[in-house]
PDB file of C-alpha atoms in Angstrom:
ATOM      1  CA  UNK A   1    -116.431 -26.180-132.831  1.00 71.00           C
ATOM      2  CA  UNK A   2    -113.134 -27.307-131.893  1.00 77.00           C
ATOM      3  CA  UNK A   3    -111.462 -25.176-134.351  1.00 77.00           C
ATOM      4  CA  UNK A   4    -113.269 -22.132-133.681  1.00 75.00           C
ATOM      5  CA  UNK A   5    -112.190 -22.561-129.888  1.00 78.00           C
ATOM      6  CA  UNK A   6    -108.231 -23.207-130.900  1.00 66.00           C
ATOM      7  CA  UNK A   7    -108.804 -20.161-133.382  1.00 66.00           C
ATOM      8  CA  UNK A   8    -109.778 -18.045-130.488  1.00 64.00           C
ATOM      9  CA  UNK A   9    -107.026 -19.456-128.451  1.00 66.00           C
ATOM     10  CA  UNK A  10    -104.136 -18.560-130.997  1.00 62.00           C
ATOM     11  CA  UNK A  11    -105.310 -14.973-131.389  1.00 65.00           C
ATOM     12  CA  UNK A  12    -105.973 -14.715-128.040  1.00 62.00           C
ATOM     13  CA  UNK A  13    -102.088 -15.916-127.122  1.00 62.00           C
ATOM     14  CA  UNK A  14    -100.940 -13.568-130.080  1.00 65.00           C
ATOM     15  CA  UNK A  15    -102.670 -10.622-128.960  1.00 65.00           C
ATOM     16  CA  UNK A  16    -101.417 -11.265-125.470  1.00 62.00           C
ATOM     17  CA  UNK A  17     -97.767 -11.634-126.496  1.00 62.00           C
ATOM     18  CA  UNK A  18     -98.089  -7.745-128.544  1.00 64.00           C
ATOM     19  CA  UNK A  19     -98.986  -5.967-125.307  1.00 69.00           C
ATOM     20  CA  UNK A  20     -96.390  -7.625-123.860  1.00 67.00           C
ATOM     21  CA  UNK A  21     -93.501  -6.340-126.326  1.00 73.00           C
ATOM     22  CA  UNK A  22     -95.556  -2.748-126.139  1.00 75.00           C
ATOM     23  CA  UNK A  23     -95.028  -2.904-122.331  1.00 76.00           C
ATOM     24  CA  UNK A  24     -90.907  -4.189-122.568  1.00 75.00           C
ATOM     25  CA  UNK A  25     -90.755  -1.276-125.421  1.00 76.00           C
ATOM     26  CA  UNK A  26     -92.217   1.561-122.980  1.00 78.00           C
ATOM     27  CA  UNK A  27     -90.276   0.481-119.727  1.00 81.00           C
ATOM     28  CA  UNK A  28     -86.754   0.269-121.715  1.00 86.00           C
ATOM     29  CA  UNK A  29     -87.446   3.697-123.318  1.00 92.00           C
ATOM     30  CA  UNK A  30     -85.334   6.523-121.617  1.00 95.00           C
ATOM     31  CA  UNK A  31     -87.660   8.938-121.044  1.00 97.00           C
ATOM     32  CA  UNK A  32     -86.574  12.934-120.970  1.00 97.00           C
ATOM     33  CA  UNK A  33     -85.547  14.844-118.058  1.00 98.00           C
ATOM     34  CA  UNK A  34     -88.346  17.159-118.180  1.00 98.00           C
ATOM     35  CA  UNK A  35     -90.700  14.679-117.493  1.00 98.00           C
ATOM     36  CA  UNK A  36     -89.256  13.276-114.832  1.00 98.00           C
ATOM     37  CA  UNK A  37     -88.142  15.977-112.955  1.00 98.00           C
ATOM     38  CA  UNK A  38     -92.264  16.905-113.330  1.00 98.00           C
ATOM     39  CA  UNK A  39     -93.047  13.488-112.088  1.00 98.00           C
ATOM     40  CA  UNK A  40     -91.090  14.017-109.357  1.00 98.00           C
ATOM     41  CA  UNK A  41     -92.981  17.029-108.237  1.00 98.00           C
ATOM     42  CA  UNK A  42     -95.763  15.256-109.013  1.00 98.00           C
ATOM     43  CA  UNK A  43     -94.978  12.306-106.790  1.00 96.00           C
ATOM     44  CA  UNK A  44     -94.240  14.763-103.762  1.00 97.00           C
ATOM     45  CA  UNK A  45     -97.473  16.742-104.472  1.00 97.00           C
ATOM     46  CA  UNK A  46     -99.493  13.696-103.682  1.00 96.00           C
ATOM     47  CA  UNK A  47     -97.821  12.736-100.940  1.00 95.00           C
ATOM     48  CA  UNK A  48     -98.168  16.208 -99.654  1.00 96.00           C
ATOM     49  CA  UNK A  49    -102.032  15.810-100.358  1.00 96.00           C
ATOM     50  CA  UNK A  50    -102.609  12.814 -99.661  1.00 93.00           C
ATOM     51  CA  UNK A  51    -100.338  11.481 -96.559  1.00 92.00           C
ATOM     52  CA  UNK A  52    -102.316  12.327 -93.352  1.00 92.00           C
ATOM     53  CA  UNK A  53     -99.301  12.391 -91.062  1.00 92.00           C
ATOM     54  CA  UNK A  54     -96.487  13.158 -93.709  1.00 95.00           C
ATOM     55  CA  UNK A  55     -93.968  14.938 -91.661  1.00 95.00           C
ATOM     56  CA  UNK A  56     -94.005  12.966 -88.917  1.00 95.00           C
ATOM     57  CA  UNK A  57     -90.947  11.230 -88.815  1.00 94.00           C
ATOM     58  CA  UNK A  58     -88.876  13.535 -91.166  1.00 95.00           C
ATOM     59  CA  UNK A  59     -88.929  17.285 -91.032  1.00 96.00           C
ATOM     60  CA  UNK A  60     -90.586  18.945 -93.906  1.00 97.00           C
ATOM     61  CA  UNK A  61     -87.270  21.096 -94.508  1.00 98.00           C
ATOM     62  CA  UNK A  62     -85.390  17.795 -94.443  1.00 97.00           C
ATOM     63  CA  UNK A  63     -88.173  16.117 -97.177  1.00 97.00           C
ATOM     64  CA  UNK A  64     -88.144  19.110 -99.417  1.00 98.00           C
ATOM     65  CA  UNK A  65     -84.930  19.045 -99.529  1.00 98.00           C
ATOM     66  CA  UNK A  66     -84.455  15.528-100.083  1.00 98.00           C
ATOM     67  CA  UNK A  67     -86.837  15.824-103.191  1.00 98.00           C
ATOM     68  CA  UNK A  68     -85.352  18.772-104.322  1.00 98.00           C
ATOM     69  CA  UNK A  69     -81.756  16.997-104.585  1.00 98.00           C
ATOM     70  CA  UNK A  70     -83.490  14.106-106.541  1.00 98.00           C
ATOM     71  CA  UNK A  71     -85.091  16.471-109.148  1.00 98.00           C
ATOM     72  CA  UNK A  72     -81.551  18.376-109.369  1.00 98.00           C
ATOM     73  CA  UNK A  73     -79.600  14.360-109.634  1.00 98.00           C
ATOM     74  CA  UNK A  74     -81.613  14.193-112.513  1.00 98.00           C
ATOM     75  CA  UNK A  75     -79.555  15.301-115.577  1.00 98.00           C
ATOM     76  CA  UNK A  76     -79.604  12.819-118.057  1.00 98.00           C
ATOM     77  CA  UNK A  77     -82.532  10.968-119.546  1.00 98.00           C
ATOM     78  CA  UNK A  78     -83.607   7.061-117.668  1.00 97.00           C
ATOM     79  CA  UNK A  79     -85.618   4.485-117.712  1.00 96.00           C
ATOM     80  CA  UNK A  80     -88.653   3.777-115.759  1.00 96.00           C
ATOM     81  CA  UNK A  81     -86.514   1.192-113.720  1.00 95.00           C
ATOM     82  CA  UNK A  82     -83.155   3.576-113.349  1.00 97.00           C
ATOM     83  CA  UNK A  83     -85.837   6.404-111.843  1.00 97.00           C
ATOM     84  CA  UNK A  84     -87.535   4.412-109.981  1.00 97.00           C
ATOM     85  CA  UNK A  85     -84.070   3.459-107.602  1.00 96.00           C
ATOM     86  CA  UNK A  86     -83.456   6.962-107.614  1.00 97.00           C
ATOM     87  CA  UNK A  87     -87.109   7.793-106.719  1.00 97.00           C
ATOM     88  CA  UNK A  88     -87.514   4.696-103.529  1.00 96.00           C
ATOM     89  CA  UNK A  89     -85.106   5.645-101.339  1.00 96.00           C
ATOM     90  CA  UNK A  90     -86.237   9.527-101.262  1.00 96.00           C
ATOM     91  CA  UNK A  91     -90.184   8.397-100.948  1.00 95.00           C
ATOM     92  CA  UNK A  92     -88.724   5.949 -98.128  1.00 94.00           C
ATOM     93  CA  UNK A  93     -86.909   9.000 -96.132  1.00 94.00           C
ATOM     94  CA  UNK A  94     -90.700   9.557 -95.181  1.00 94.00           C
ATOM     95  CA  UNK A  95     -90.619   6.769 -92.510  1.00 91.00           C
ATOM     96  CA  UNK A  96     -93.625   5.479 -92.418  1.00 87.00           C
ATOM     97  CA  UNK A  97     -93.472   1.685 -93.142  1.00 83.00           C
ATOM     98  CA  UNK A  98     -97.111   1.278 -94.641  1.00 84.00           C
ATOM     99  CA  UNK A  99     -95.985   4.138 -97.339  1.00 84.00           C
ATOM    100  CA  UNK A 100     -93.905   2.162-100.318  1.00 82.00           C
ATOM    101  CA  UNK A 101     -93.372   2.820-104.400  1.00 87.00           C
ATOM    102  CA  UNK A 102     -93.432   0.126-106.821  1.00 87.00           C
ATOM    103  CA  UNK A 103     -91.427  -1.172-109.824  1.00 85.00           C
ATOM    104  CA  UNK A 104     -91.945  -0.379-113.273  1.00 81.00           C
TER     105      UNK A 104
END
């Protein structure tokens, strides 16, 4: 029994340390500028859908803008982590302190 339970452990720990190096592989992967300008329409889409009080603080001419001058900084492929600190500060413009974006 007690190697059945230490079998189950090691392939457990294995299996555990593949997703691992699958998630490390997908957040160091630059991905292409089409899909991140698209995710950054997407990300203002839903904020214009879902955000009850969106414009509140900031203009919408101001916020379009602002996202619209991300979208056109974007000219060269990233990673997750080099879009998201481009992506934060626009999303914070907003200036609503419960509203936030997190890390890769």
């Amino acid at each position: 029994m007690r190697i059945i339970i230490c079998l189950f452990a090691g392939v457990l720990l294995f299996s555990s340390c593949k997703s691992v190096d699958a998630y490390n592989a997908s957040i160091t992967e630059k991905k292409p500028v089409k899909d991140l300008q698209n995710d950054v329409d997407y990300a203002y889409s839903k904020l214009k859908k879902l955000h009850p009080h969106l414009y509140q603080y900031t203009p919408k001419d101001s916020l379009d803008q602002a996202f619209e001058n991300l979208k056109a900084s974007i000219v060269q492929p990233m990673t997750p982590e080099e879009f998201y600190k481009k992506l934060a500060p626009v999303v914070t413009k907003v200036g609503q302190g419960h509203l936030s974006t997190s890390r890769p």
